[in-house]
Short mmCIF file of C-alpha atoms and ligand atoms in Angstrom, two decimals:
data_model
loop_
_atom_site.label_atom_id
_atom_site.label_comp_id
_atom_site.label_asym_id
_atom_site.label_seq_id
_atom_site.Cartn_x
_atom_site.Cartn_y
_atom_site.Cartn_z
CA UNK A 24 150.42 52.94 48.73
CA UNK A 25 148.85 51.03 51.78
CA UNK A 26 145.27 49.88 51.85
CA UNK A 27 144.02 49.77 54.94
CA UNK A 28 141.70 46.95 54.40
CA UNK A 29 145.00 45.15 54.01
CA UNK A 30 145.71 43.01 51.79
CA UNK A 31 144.86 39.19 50.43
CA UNK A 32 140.96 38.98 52.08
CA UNK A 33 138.48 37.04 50.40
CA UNK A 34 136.44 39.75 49.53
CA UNK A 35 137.57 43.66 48.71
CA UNK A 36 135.71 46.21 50.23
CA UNK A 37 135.11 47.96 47.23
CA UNK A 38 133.15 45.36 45.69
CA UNK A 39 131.10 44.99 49.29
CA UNK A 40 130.07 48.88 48.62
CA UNK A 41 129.93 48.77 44.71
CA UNK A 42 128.20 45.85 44.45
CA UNK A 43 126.90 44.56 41.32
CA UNK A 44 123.60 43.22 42.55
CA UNK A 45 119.93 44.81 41.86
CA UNK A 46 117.42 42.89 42.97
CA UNK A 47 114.50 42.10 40.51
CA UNK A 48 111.81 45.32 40.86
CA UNK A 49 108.34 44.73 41.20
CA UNK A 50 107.79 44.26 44.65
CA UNK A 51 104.63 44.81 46.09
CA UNK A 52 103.79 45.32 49.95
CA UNK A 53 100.88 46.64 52.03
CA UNK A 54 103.54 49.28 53.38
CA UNK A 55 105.72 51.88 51.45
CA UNK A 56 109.37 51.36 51.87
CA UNK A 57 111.55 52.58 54.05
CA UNK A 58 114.37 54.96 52.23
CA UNK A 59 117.20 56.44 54.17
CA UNK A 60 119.78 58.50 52.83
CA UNK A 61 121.36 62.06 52.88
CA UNK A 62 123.22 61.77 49.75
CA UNK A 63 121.12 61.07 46.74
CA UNK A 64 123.74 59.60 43.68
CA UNK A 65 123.09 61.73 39.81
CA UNK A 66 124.06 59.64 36.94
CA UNK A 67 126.02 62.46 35.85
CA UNK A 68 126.78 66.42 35.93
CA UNK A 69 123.65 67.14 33.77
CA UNK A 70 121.33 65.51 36.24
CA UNK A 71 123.60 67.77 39.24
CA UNK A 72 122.48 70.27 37.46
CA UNK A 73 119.28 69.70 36.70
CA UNK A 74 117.36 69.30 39.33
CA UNK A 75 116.75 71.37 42.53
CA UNK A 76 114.68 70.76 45.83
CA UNK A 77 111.55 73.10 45.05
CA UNK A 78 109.25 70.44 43.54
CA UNK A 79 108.81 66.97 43.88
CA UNK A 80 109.96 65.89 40.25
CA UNK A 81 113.66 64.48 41.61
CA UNK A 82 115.24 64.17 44.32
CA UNK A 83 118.69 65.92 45.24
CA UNK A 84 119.22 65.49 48.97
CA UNK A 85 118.06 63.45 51.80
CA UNK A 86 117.09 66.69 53.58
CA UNK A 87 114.99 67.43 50.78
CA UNK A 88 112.86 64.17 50.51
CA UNK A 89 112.80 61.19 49.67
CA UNK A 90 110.28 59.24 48.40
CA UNK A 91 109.17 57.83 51.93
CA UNK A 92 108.78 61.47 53.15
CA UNK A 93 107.21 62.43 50.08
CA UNK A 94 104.67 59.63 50.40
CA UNK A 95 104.06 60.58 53.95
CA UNK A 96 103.47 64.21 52.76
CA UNK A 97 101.06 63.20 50.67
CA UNK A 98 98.97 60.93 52.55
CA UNK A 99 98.68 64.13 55.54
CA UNK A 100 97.72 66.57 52.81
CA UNK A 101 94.92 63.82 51.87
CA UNK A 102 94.27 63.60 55.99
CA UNK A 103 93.65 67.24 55.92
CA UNK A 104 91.95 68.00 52.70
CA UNK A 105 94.78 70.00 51.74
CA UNK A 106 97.18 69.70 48.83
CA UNK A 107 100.86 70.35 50.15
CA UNK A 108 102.20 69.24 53.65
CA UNK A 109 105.82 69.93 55.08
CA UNK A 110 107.46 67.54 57.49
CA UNK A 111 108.92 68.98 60.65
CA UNK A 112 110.68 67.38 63.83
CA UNK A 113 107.87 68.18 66.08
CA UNK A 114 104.57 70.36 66.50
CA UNK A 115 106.09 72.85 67.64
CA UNK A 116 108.38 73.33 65.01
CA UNK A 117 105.86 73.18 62.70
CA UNK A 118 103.92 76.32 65.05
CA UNK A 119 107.40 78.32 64.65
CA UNK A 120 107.97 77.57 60.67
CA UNK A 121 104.71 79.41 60.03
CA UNK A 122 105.90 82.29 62.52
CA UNK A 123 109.25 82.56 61.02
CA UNK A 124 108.26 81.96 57.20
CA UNK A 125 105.15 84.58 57.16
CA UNK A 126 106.09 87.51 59.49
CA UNK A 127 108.31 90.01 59.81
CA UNK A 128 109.41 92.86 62.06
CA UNK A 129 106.85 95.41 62.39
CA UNK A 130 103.52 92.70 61.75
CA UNK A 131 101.59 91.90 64.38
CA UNK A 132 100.45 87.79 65.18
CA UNK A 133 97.45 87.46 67.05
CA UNK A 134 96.67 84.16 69.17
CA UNK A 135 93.97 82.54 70.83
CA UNK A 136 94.27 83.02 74.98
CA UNK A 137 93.48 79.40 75.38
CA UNK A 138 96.00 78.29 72.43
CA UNK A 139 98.48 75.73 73.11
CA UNK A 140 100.73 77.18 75.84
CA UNK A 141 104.36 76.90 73.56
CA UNK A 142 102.44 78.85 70.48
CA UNK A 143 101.89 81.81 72.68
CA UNK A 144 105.60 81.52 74.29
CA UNK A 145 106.97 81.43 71.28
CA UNK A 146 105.34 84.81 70.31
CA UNK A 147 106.82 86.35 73.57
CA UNK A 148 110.09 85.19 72.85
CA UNK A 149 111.75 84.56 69.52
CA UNK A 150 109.21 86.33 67.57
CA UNK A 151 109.19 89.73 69.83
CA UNK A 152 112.94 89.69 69.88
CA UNK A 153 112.61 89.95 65.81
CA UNK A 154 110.07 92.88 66.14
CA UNK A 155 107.02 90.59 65.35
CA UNK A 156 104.33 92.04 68.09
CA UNK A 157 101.60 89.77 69.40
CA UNK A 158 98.30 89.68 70.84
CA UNK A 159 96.09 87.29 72.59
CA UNK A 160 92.07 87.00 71.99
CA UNK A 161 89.37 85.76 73.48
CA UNK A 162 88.76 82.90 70.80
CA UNK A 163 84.93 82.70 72.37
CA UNK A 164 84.08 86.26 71.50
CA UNK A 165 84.38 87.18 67.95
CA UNK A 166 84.29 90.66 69.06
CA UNK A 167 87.68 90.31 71.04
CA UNK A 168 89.29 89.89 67.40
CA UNK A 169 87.73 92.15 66.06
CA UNK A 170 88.89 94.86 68.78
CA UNK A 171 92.97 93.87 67.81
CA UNK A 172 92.89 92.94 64.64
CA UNK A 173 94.82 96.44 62.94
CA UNK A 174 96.66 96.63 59.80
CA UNK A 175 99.77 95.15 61.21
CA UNK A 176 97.90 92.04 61.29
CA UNK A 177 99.57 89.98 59.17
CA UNK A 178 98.44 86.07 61.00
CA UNK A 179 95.99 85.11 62.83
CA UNK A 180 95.95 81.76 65.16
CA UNK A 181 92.86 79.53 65.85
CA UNK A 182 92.76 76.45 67.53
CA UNK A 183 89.50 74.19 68.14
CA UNK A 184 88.86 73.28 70.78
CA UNK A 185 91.03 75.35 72.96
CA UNK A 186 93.96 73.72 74.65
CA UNK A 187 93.57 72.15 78.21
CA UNK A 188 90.02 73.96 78.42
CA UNK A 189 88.69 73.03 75.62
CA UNK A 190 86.20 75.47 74.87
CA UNK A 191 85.06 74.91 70.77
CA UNK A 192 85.23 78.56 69.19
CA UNK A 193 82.78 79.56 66.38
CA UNK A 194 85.21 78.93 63.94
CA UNK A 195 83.17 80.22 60.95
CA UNK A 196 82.43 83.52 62.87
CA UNK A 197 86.57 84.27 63.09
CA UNK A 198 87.32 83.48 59.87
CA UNK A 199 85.13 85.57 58.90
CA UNK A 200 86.02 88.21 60.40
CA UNK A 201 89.72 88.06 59.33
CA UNK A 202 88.80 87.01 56.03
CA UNK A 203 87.25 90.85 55.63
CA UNK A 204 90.51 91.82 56.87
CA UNK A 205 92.84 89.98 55.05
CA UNK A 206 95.26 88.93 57.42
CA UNK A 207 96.59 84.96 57.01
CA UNK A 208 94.85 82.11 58.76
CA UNK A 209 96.93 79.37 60.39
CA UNK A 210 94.83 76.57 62.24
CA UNK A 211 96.53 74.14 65.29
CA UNK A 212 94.10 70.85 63.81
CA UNK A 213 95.91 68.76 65.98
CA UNK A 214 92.47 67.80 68.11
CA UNK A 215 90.80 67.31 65.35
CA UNK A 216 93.49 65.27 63.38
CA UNK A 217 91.62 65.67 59.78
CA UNK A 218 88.53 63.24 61.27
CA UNK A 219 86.64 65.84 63.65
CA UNK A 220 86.34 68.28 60.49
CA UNK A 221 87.91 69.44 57.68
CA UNK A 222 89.57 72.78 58.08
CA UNK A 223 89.65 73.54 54.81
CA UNK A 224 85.99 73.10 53.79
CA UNK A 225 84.97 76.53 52.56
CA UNK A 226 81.19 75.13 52.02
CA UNK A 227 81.26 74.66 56.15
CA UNK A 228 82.18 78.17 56.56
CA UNK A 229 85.94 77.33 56.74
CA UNK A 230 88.74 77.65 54.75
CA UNK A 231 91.96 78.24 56.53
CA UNK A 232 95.45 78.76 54.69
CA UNK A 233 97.18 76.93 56.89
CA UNK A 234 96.96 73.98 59.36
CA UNK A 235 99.41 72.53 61.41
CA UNK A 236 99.13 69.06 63.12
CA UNK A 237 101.70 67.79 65.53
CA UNK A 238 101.06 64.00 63.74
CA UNK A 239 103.18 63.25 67.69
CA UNK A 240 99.47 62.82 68.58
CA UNK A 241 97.06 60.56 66.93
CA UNK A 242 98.78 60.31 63.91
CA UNK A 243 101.33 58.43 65.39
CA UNK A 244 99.14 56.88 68.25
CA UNK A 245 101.72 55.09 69.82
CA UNK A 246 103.31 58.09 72.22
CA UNK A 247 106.48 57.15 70.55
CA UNK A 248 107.17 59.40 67.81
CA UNK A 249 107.59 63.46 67.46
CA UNK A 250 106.50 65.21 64.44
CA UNK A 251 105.00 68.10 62.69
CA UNK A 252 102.98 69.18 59.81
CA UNK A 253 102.30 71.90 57.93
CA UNK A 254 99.17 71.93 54.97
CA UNK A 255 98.33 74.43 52.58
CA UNK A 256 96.14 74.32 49.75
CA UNK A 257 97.88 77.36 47.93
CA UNK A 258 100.90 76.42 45.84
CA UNK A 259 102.39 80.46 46.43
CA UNK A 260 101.70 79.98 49.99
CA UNK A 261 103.05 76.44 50.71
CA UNK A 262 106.59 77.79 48.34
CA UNK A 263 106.72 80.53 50.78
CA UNK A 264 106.72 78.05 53.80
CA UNK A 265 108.99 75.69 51.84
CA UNK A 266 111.92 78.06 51.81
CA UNK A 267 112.21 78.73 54.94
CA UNK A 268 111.39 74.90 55.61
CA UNK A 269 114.72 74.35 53.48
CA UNK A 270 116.91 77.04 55.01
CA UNK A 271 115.98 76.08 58.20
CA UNK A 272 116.96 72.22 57.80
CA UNK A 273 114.07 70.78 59.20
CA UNK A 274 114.19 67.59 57.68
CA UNK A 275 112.39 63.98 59.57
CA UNK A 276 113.96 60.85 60.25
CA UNK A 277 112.91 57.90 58.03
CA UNK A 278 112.28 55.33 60.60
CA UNK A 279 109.94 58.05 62.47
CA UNK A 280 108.21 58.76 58.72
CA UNK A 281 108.05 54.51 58.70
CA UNK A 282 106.38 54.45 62.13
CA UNK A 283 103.66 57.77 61.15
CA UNK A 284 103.08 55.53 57.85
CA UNK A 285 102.33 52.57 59.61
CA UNK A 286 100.08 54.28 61.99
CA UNK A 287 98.19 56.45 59.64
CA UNK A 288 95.46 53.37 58.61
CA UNK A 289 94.51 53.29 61.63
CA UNK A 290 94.03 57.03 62.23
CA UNK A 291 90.68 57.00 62.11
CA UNK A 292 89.53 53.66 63.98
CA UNK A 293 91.54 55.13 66.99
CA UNK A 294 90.18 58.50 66.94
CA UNK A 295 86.64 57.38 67.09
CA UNK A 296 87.29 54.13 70.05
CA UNK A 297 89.40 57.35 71.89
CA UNK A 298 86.48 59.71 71.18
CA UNK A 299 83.40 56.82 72.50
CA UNK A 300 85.77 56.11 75.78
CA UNK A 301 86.52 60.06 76.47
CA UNK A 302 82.63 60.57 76.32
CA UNK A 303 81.90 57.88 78.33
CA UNK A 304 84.28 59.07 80.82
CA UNK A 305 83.41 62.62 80.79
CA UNK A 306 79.63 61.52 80.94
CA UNK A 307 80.08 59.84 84.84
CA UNK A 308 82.30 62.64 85.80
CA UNK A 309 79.53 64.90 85.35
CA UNK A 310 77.36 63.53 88.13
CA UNK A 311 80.33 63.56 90.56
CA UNK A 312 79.80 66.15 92.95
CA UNK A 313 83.90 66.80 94.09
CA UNK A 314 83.95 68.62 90.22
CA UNK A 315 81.89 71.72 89.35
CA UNK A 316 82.86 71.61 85.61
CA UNK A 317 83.55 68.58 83.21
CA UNK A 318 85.19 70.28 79.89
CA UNK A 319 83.92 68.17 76.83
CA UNK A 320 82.96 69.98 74.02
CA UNK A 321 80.21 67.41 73.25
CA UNK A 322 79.14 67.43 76.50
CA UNK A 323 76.07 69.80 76.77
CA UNK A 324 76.84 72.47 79.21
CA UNK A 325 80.34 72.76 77.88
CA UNK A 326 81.49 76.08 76.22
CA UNK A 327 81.41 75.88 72.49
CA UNK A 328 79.10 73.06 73.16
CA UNK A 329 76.58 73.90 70.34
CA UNK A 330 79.87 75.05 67.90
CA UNK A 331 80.80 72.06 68.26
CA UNK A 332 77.83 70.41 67.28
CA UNK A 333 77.39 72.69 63.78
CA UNK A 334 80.89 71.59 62.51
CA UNK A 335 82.09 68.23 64.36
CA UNK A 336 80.35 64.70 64.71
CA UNK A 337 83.72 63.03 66.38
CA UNK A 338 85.53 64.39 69.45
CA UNK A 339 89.42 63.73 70.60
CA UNK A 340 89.57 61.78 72.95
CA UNK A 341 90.18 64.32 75.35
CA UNK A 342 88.54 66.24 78.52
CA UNK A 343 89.46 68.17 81.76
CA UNK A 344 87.72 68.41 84.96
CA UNK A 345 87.79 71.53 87.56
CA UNK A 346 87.76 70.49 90.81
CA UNK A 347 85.43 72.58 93.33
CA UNK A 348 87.92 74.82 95.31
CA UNK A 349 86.59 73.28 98.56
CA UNK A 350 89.89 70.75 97.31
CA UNK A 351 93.32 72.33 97.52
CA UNK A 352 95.58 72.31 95.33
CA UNK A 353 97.06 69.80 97.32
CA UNK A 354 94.27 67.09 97.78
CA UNK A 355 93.68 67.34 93.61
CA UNK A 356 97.36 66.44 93.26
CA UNK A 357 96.73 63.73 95.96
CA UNK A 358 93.70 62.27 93.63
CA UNK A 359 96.33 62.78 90.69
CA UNK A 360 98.70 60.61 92.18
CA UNK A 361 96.63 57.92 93.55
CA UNK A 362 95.51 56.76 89.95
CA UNK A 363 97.27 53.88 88.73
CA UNK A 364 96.09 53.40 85.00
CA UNK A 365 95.95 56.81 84.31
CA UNK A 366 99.85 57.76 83.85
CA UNK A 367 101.40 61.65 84.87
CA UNK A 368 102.68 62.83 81.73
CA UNK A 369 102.62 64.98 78.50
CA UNK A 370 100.96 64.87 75.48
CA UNK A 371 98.01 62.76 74.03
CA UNK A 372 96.04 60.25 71.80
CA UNK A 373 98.76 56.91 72.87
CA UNK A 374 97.86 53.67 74.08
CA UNK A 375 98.08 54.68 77.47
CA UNK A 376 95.63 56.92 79.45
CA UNK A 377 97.30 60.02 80.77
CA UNK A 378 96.05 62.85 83.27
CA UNK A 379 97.83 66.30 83.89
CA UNK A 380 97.13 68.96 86.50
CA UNK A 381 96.88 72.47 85.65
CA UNK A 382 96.38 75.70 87.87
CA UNK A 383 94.01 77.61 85.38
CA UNK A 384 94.93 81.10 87.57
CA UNK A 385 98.40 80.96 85.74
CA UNK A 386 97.28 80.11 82.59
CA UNK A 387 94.43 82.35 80.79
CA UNK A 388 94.61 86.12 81.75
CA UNK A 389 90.64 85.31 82.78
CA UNK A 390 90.08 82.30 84.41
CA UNK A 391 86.45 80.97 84.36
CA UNK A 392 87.03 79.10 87.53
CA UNK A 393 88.87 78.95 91.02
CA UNK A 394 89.38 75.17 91.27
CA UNK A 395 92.03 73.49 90.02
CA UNK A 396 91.42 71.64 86.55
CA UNK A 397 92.40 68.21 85.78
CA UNK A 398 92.95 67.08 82.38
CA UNK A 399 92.86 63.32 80.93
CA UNK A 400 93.68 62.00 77.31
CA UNK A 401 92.15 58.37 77.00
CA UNK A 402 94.20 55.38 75.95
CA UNK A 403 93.08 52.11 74.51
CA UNK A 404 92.55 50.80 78.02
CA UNK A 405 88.95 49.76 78.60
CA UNK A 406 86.04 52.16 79.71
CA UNK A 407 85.08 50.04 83.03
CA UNK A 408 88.57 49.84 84.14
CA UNK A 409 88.99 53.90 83.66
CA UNK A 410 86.63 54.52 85.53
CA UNK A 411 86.45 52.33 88.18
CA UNK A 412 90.55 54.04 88.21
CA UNK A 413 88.86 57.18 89.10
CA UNK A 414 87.04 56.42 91.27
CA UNK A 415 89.39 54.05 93.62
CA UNK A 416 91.29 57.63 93.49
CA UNK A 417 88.81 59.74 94.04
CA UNK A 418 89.02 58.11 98.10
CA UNK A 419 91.88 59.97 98.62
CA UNK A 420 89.76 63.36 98.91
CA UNK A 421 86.99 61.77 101.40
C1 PLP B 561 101.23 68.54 71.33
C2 PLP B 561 100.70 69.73 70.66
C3 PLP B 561 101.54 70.56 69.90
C4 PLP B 561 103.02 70.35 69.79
O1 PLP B 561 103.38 69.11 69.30
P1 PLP B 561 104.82 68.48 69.68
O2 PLP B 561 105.02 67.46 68.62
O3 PLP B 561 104.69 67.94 71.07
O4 PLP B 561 105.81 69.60 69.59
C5 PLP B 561 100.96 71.63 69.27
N1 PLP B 561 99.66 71.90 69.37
C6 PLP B 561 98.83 71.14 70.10
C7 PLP B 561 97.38 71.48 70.17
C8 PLP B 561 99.31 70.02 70.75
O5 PLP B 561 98.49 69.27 71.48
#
């Protein structure tokens, strides 16, 4: 029989891949390592047999974990003040997990107007095509849940603050309401990242079953990663999730697990420097007179304003801006394009400043205002320079 290696090398290419080196254990670094794999090797048919994928005694599959996603896990669940977290490719996937692992034909999901756009397109798609019916709410009037919420009720969405318009819901006031009803409650945290507050607090009049992060925001910080999470602090619950997790196959890369684990200790020093610049920012847009509305929700005068106040003491690093409808369309997408520090582009919480136009008309089913809205996520740029960026911009509409 051939080899195909040929034959008379130095070195056989067995003994390259069977090698008989370990090195010495022991090793101790600031971060975790970095383990790769999709097979994981049993030291015989007994340990095959053994174990299986449900908890996180063993491992039996790369798919499954391994001990750099496990560690990750953890360390959101901690983030969160939760006690299980799944791993998904993206936010969004983590959104349709919940939708896919909790609901079934004939239940009803019911989600916040102003939730993130994808959540609600999700419901209109995939999830009517399985039978799953959906309404939207009015997340600033309690009483708008409380008119759809029916017995096929079986989840209900919140998201604070609201997406784009950030208006801060009384949280405590909805779950309430759907706690006396008894209908799941799945939180979108991402703005509040486990720093704002902690969404699973029942003393502050929370207590969700479920939060998802998309850790593609400040978690990762660097605009550079995509992933998802998914916390529970119910060990039925979080098995229920897990299944469908597993049959799914939405595992995470190691190297973008390495990259949310290096970015995770400084979660919290980011969030706040975002939050002080946003404020700032929002702050001297308020006395500009091209904008009838700044959006902040620790700005006074913005809605949810004083909601925000009972639960939060930190703020994403995010705000929007509605232009007075003397400005087209046109001329705000003209002041858009003119900044230079401020990038066009999706998503939030990297090092670089970003700003997004919306038309609110097509968005929420009642919009507050004519104008259209601008929205900005801060970087790590400086304050001065941000603004003076605005307002070398703002020419364009003079
Ligand atoms: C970005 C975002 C998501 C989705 O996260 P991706 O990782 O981009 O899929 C979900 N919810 C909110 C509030 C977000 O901002």
């Amino acid at each position: 029989m051939t080899d195909v290696h040929g034959d008379g090398g130095a070195v056989s290419a067995t003994a390259l891949i069977h090698h008989g080196y370990t090195p010495p254990g022991g090793f101790a670094a600031v971060q975790p390592a970095v383990h790769k794999a999709s097979t994981v090797i049993f030291a015989n048919t007994q340990a095959l047999h053994a174990r299986q994928w449900k908890d996180k005694t063993g491992y039996t599959y790369g798919l499954h974990g391994t001990p750099t996603t496990f560690t990750l896990e953890e360390r959101i669940a901690t983030l969160e003040g939760g006690q299980q977290t799944l791993l998904l490719p993206s936010g969004l996937a983590a959104i349709a997990l919940v939708g896919m692992a909790l609901l079934r034909a004939g239940d009803e999901v019911l989600i916040p107007d102003n939730a993130y756009g994808p959540n609600k397109e999700l419901a209109r798609g995939e999830l009517a095509r399985w039978g799953i019916t959906h309404r939207f709410y009015d997340a600033m009037d309690p009483s708008s849940l409380e008119a759809v919420l029916s017995p096929a009720t079986k989840l209900v969405w919140l998201e604070a603050a609201g997406s784009v318009t950030m208006e801060f819901p009384d949280l405590s006031a909805l779950i309430r309401l759907v706690r006396s009803h008894g209908a799941l409650i799945a939180l979108d945290n991402t703005w509040g990242a486990g720093i704002a507050f902690n969404a699973f607090e029942v003393e502050a009049g929370l207590g969700v079953d479920i939060s998802v992060h998309a850790l593609t925001k400040y978690p990762s910080g660097g605009a550079d990663v995509m992933m998802g999470s998914v916390t529970t602090r119910d060990e039925p619950l979080h098995l229920r999730l897990k299944a469908t997790h597993m049959r799914m196959g939405w595992g995470v890369g190691a190297n973008d697990a390495e990259l949310l684990l290096r970015s995770l200790p400084t979660l919290s020093l980011r969030y706040h420097a975002q939050d002080a610049v946003g404020r700032q920012l929002a702050g001297w847009w308020s006395a500009r007179p091209e904008v009838v509305q700044v959006l902040h929700p620790a700005l006074a005068g913005s809605p949810g304003h004083a909601a925000w106040q009972r639960l939060c003491t930190a703020s994403a690093g995010l705000f929007s801006v509605v232009f007075d409808d003397r400005y087209s369309a046109a001329q705000v997408h003209a002041f858009v394009d003119a900044l230079r520090l401020f990038k066009i582009g999706y998503s939030w919480a990297g090092p670089v400043s970003l700003v997004v136009p919306y038309q609110l008309s097509v968005m929420r089913s009642r919009p507050a205002w004519p104008g259209t809205l601008v929205r900005f996520s801060v970087g790590l740029e400086s304050a001065t320079d941000l603004i003076a960026d605005c307002e070398q911009a703002l020419s364009v509409l003079r």
